[in-house]
Short mmCIF file of C-alpha atoms in Angstrom, two decimals:
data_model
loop_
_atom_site.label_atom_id
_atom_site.label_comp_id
_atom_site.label_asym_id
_atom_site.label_seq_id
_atom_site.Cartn_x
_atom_site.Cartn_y
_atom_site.Cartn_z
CA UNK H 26 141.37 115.25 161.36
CA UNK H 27 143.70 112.34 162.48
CA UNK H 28 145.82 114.60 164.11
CA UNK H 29 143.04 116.28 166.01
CA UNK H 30 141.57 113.02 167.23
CA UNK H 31 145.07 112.20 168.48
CA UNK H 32 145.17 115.53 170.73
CA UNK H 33 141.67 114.60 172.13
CA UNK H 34 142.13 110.90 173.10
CA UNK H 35 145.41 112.06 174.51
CA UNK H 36 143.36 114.52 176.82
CA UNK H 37 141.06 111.59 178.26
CA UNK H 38 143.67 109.56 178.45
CA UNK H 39 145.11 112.40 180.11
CA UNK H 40 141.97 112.29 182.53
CA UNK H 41 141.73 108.60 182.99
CA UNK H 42 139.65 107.51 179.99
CA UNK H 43 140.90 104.09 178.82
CA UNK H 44 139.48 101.00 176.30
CA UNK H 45 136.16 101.66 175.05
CA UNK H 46 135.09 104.82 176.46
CA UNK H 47 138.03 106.56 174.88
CA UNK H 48 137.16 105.90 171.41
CA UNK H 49 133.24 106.70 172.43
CA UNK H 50 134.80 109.71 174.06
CA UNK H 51 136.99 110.77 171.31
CA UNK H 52 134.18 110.41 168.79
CA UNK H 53 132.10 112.48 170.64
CA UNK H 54 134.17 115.34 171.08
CA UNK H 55 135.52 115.61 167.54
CA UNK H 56 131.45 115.71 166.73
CA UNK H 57 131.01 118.94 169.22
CA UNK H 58 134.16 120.37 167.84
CA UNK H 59 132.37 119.74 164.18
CA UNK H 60 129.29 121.39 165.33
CA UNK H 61 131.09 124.20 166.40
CA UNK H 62 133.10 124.93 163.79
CA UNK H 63 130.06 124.61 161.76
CA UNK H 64 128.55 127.21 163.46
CA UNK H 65 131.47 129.48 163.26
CA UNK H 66 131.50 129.20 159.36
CA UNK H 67 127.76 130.55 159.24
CA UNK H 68 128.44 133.13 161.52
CA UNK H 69 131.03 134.51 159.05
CA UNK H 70 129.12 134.11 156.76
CA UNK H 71 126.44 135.78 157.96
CA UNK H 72 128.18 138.71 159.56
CA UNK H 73 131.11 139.38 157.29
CA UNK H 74 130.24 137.47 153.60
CA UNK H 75 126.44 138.90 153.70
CA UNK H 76 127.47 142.66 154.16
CA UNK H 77 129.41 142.55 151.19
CA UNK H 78 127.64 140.87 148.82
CA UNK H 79 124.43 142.84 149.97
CA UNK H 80 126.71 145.94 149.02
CA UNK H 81 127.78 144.88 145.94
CA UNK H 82 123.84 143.86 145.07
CA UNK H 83 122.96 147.74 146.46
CA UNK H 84 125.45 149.44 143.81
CA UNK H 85 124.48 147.58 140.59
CA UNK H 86 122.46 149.57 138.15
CA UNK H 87 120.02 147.14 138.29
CA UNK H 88 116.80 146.76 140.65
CA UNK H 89 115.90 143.32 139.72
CA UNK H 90 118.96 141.26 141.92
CA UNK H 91 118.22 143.58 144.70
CA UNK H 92 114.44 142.61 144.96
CA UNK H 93 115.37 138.90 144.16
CA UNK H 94 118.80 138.71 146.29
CA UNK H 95 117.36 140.72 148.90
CA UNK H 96 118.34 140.20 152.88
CA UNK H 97 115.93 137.29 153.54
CA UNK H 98 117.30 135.14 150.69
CA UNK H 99 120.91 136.04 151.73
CA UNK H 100 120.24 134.98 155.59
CA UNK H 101 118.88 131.79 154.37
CA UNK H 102 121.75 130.93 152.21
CA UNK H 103 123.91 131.44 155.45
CA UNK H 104 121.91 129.45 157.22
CA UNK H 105 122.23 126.48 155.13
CA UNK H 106 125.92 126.55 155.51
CA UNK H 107 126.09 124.80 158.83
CA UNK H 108 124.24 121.96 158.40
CA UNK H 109 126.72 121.33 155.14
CA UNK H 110 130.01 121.90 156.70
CA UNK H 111 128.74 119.46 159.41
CA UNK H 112 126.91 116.90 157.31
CA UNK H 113 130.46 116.70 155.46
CA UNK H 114 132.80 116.83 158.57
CA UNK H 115 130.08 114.03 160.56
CA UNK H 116 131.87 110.96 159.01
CA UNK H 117 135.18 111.70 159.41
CA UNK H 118 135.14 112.10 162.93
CA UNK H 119 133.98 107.75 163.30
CA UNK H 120 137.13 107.29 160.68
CA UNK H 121 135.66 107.27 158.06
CA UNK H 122 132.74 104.52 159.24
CA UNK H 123 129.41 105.09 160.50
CA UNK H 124 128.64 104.06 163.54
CA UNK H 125 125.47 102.33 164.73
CA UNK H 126 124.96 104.67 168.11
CA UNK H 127 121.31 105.83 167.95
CA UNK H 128 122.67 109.20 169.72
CA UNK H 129 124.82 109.54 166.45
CA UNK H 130 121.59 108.78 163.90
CA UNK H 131 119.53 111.11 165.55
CA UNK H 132 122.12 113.73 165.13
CA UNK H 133 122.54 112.68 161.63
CA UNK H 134 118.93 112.58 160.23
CA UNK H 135 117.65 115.71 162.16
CA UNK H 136 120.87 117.12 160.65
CA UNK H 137 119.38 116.16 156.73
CA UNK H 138 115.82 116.98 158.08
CA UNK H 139 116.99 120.90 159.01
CA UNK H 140 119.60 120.98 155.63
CA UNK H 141 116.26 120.23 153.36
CA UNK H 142 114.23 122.61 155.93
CA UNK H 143 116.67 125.33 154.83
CA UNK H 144 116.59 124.54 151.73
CA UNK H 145 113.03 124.99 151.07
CA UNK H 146 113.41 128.10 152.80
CA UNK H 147 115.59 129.68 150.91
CA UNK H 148 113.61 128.32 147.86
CA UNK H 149 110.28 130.09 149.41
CA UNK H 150 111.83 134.01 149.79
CA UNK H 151 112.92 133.74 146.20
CA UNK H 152 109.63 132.11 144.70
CA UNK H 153 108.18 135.06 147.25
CA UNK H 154 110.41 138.07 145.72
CA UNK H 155 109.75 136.77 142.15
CA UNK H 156 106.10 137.22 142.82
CA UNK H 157 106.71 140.70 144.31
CA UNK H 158 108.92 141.30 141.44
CA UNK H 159 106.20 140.63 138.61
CA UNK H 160 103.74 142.94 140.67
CA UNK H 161 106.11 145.97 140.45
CA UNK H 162 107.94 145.52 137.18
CA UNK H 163 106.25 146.56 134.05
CA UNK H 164 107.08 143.47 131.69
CA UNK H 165 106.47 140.79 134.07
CA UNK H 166 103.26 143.03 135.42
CA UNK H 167 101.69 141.81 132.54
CA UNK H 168 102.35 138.22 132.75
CA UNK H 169 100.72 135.55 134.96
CA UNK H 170 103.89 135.14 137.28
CA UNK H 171 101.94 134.80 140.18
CA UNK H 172 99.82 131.91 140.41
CA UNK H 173 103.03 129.73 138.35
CA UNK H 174 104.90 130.82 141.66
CA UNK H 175 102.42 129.60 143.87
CA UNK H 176 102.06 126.17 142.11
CA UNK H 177 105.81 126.16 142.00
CA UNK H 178 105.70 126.80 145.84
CA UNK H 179 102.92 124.14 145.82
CA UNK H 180 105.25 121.64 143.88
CA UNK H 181 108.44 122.15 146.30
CA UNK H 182 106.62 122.02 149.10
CA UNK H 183 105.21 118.53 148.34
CA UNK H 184 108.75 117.11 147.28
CA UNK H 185 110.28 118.70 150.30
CA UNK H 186 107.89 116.96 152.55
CA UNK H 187 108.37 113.41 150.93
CA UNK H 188 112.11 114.33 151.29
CA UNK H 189 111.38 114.96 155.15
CA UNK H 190 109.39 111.97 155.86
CA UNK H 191 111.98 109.67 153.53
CA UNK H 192 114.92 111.19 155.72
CA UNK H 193 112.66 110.09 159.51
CA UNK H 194 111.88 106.70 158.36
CA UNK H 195 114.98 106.33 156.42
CA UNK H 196 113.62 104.91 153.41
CA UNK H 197 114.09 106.73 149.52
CA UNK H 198 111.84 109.33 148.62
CA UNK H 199 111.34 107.91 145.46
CA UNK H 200 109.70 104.67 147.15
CA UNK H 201 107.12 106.99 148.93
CA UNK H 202 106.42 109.00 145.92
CA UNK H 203 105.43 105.44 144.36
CA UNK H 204 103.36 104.75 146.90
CA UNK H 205 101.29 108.12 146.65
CA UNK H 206 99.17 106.37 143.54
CA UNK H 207 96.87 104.90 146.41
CA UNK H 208 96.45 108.59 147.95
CA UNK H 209 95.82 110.62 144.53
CA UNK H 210 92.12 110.35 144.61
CA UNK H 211 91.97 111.85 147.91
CA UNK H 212 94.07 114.37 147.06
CA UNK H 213 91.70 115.38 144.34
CA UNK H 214 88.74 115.78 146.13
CA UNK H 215 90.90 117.51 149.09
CA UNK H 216 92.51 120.02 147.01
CA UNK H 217 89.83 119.87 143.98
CA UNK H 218 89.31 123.50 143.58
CA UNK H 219 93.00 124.42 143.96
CA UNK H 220 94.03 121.73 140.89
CA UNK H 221 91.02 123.38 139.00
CA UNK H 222 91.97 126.64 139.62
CA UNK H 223 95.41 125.75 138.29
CA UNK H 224 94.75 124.19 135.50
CA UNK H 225 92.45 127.25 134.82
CA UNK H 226 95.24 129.68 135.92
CA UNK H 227 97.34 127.99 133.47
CA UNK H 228 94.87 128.00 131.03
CA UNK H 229 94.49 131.87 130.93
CA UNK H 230 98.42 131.93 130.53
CA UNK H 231 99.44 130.00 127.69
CA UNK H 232 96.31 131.59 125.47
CA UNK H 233 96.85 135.25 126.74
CA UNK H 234 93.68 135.79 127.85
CA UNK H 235 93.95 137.70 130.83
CA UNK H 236 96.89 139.35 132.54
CA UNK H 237 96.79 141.95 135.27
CA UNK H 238 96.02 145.85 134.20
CA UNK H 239 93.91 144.16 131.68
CA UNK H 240 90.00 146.07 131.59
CA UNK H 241 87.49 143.19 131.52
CA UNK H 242 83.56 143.07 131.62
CA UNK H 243 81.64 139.90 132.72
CA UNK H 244 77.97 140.74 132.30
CA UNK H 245 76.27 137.53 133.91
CA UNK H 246 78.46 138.41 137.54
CA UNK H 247 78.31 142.28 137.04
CA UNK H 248 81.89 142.53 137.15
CA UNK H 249 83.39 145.49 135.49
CA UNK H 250 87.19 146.66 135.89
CA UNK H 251 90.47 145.89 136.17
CA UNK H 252 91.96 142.95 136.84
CA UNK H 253 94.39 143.49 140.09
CA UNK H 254 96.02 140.02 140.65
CA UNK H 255 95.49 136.52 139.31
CA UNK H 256 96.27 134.26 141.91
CA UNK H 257 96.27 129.99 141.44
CA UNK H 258 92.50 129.96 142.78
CA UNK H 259 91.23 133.68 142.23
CA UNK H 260 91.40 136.60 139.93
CA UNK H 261 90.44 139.70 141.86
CA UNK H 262 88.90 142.59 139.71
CA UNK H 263 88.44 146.40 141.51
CA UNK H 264 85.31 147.23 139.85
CA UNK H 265 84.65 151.07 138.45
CA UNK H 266 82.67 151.66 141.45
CA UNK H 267 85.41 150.63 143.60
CA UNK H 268 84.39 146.68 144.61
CA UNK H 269 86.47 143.98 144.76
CA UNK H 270 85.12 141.04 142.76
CA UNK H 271 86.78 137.47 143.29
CA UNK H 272 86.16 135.48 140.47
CA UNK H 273 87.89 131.66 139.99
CA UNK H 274 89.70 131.47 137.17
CA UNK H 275 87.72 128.28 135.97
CA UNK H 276 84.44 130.59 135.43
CA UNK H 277 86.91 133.00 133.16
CA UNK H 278 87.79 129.58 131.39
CA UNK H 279 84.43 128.22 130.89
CA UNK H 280 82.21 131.33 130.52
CA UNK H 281 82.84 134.20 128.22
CA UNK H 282 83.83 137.70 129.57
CA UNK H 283 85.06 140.56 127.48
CA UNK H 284 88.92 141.81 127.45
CA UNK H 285 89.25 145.56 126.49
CA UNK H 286 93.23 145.47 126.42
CA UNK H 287 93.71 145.75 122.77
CA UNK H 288 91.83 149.67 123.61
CA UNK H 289 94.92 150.53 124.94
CA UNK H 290 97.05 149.44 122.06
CA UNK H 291 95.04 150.22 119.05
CA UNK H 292 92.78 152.99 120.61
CA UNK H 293 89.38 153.37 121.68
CA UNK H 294 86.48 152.69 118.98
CA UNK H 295 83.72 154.79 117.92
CA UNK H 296 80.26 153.19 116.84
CA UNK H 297 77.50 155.59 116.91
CA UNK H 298 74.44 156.09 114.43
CA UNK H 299 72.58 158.65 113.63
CA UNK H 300 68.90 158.20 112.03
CA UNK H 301 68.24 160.95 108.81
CA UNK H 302 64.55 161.51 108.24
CA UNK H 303 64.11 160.38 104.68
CA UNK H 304 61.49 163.28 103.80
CA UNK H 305 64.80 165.31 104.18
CA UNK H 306 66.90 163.79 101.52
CA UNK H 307 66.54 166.01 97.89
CA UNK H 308 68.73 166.79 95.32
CA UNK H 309 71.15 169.84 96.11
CA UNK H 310 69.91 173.44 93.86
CA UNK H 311 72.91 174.97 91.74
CA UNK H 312 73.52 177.57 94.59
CA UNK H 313 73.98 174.74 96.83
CA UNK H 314 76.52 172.76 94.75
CA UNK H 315 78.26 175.96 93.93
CA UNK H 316 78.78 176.40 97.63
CA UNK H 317 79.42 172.81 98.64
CA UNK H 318 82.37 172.60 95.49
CA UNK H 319 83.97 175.62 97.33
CA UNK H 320 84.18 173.67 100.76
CA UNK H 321 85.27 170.56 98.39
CA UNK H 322 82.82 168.32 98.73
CA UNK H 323 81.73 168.30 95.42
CA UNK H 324 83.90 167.77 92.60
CA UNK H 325 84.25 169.29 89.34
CA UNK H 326 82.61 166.50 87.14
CA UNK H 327 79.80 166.37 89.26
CA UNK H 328 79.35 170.35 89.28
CA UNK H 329 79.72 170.31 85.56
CA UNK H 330 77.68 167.42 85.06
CA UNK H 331 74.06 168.17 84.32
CA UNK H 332 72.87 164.15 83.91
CA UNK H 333 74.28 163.25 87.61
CA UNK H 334 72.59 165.31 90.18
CA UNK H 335 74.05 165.83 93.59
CA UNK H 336 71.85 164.49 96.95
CA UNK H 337 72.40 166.35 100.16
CA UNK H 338 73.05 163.49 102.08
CA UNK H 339 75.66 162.51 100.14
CA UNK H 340 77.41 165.64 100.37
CA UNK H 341 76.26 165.66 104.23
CA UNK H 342 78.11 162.41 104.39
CA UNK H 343 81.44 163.61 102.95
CA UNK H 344 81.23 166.25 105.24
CA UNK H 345 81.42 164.02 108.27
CA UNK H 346 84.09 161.93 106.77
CA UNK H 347 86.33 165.34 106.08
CA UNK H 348 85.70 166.31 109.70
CA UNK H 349 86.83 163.16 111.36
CA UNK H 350 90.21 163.36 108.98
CA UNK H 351 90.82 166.87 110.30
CA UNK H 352 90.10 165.95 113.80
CA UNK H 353 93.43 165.22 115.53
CA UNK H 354 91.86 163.37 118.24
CA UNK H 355 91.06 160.37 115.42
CA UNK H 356 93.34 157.26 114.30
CA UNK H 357 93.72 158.31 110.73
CA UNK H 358 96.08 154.90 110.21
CA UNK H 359 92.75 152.79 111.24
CA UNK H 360 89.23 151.75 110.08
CA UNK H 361 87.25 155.31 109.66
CA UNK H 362 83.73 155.35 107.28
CA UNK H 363 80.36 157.16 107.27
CA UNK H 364 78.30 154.17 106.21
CA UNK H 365 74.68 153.75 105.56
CA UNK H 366 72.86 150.85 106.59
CA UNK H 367 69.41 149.13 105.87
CA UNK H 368 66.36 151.25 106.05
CA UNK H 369 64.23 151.19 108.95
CA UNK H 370 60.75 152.38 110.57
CA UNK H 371 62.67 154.80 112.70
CA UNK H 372 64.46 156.63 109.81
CA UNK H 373 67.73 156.15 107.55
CA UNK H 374 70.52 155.15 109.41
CA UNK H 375 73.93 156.73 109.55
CA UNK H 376 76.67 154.99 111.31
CA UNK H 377 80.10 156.64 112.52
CA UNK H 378 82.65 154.20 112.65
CA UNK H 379 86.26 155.33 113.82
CA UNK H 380 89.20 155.09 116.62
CA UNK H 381 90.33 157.54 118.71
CA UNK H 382 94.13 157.72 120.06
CA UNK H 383 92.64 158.21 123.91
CA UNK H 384 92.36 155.30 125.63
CA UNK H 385 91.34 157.14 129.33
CA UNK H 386 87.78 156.40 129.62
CA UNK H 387 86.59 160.29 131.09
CA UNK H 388 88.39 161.79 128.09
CA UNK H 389 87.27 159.64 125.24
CA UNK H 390 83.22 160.16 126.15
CA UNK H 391 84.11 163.63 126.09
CA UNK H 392 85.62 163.19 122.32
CA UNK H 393 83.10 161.37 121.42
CA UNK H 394 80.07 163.76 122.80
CA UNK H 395 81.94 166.45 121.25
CA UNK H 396 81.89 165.02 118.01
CA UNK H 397 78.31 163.59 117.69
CA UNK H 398 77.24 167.10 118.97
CA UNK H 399 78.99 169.27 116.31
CA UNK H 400 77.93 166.33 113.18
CA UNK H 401 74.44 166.41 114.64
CA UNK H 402 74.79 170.76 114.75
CA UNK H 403 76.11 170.78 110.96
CA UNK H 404 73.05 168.75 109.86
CA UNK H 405 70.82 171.35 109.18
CA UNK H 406 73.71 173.23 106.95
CA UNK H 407 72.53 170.68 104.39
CA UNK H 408 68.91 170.43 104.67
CA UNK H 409 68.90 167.08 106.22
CA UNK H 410 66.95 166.67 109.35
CA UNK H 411 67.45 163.85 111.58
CA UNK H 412 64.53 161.47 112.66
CA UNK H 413 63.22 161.10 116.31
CA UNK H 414 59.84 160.04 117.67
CA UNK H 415 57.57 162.72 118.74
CA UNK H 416 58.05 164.42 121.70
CA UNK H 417 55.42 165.73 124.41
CA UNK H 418 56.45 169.15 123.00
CA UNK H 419 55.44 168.00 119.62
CA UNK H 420 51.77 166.72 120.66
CA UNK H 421 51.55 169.86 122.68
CA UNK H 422 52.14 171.90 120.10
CA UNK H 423 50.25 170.41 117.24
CA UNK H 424 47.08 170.04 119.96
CA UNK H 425 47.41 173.82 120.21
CA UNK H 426 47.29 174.53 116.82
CA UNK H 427 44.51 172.12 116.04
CA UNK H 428 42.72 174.71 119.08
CA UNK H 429 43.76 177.79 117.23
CA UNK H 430 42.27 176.26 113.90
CA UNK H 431 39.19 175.95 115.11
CA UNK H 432 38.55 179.37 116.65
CA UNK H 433 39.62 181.13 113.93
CA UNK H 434 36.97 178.72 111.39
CA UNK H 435 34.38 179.44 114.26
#
């Protein structure tokens, strides 16, 4: 640098520039000749450094550095190099002092004001492309990525603006920040739902109670689908009927809404009852337990037995059971029982309780139809009839044969 500052002041003097104005003069031109060589650097870098490591990015196996190191964060990285090379070659141009000239601060702070401008820049595209990662990738799909990016964008943001404002007035940012106290309340009723939502957002995170993909069911707001994005203020949900529903994430915190995901891990449940008419239930003849020990459903001891007597329903039962272990379409690792519960007015209930492996909503009401339809079609096999309140058909026909009673007594 000494050496170039000798070539310039010998080219003024060269021109007539003596005392004072040469070292002004001097100063001033080793600054332009900073500026320029700045901007040479970040024009290489941007049209010779870029290409190649945005061709190295392209041919790595993996997709993740070319969504995160795409071509916006790469031209922002080159266009922080300027304002470096230039903040660092700036001094050394005044030897090694700074001057006082106003011209010279001006340069000089709007110089830091563009480096942290850049900065936060380049910071924004990746906080942007790590969002647009976690919407496309199926790990971090399922993880609340993007509402932590926006309050990280939230949380830069804020800093680089205190840095900005520190850099104008030339005072420390951490002096500002200490002066902020007086301006947190106003803050909080400013951006009130925003630190709610966040806190919310946050909330959901840390005890897994929501991700996107996830099937969830909020009965008081009618909301029923899946959950498409969870943002820091909103959790949008395309309902079954094809709405969009924009809930805040507070209302998910402080009401209760229903989260189906474990369906798709551990399979969809079955819970249906049946109700047997208890005038129906008998003990079985010997034909019938001769038959029902062929099929296996009675044992031995019990068809040798002449104390313990065999009940239809029981064997009815065991019937159901052996059909839902046969039935490929059924979790045979999970919970899977014919029960019978309390007696009621309406009959003796039955109750189905088992998994199946589909998880697709269409498919599994078609299992499950099938199923109840075939169990309720065996029913009569055993002489047990199932219980239902009477039917217009019913009162019809029993009004007609009260009629045909009474002509024939007439």
């Amino acid at each position: 640098m000494d050496g170039i500052r000798i070539v310039i002041a010998g080219v003024w003097q060269f021109f007539g520039i003596e005392g004072e104005a040469l070292g002004a003069f001097t100063h001033w031109s080793l600054l332009v000749l900073a500026l320029a060589f700045a901007l040479v650097c970040g024009a290489l870098a941007s049209y010779i450094v870029r290409p190649i490591v945005q061709n190295i990015i392209n041919k790595s196996p993996s997709k993740v550095d070319d969504m995160l190191l795409n071509d916006d964060v790469l031209r922002s990285a080159c266009r922080i190099i300027p304002a470096i090379v230039y903040l660092y070659l700036a001094p050394l141009c005044f030897d090694g002092h700074k001057p006082d000239y106003w011209a010279y601060v001006l340069i000089e702070r709007a110089s830091d004001v563009y480096l942290t401008v850049m900065i936060l820049s380049l910071i924004n595209h990746i906080l942007n492309n790590l969002s647009r990662l976690s919407t496309t990738h199926d790990r971090l799909r399922k993880h609340y990525i993007v509402g932590l990016v926006q309050f990280l964008k939230l949380v830069v943001f804020c800093l680089g603006a205190i840095i900005v404002v520190a850099i104008v007035i030339n005072r420390s940012p951490m002096s500002l920040i200490a002066g902020l106290g007086a301006a947190a309340t106003v803050t909080m009723l400013l951006f009130r739902d925003s630190i709610v939502g966040l806190v919310a957002g946050i909330q959901l995170n840390v005890n897994d109670m929501l991700k996107p993909g996830d099937w969830i069911t909020i009965k008081k707001l009618g909301v029923d689908g899946y959950v498409q994005k969870v943002s820091l203020t909103t959790v949008k949900v395309r309902n079954f009927d094809n709405t969009i529903a924009t809930i805040p994430p507070s209302i998910l915190v402080s009401d209760s809404f229903m989260n189906w995901k474990e369906i798709a891990e551990r399979g969809r449940r079955v819970k249906r009852t049946i109700y047997i008419d208890v005038q129906s239930v008998r003990f079985c003849t010997a034909e019938e337990v001769a038959e029902y020990g062929s099929l296996g459903l009675v044992t031995e001891e019990e068809a040798a037995s002449a104390a313990q007597r065999v009940v239809n329903l029981t064997v009815f039962r065991r019937f159901v059971t052996a059909y839902l272990r046969r039935n490929a379409e059924v979790k045979h690792d999970d919970w899977l029982m014919v029960r019978q519960l309390e007696h009621t007015q309406g009959g003796l209930p039955i109750e189905l309780y088992f998994y199946f492996r589909e998880t697709d909503f269409v498919r599994y009401e078609q299992l499950a139809a099938e199923a109840m339809e075939y169990i309720i079609a065996s029913a009569p096999q055993f002489g047990v009839a199932l219980y239902q309140s009477p039917t217009g058909a019913d009162i019809a026909g029993l009004i007609k044969a009260a009629g045909a009673f009474s002509r024939n007594c007439d």
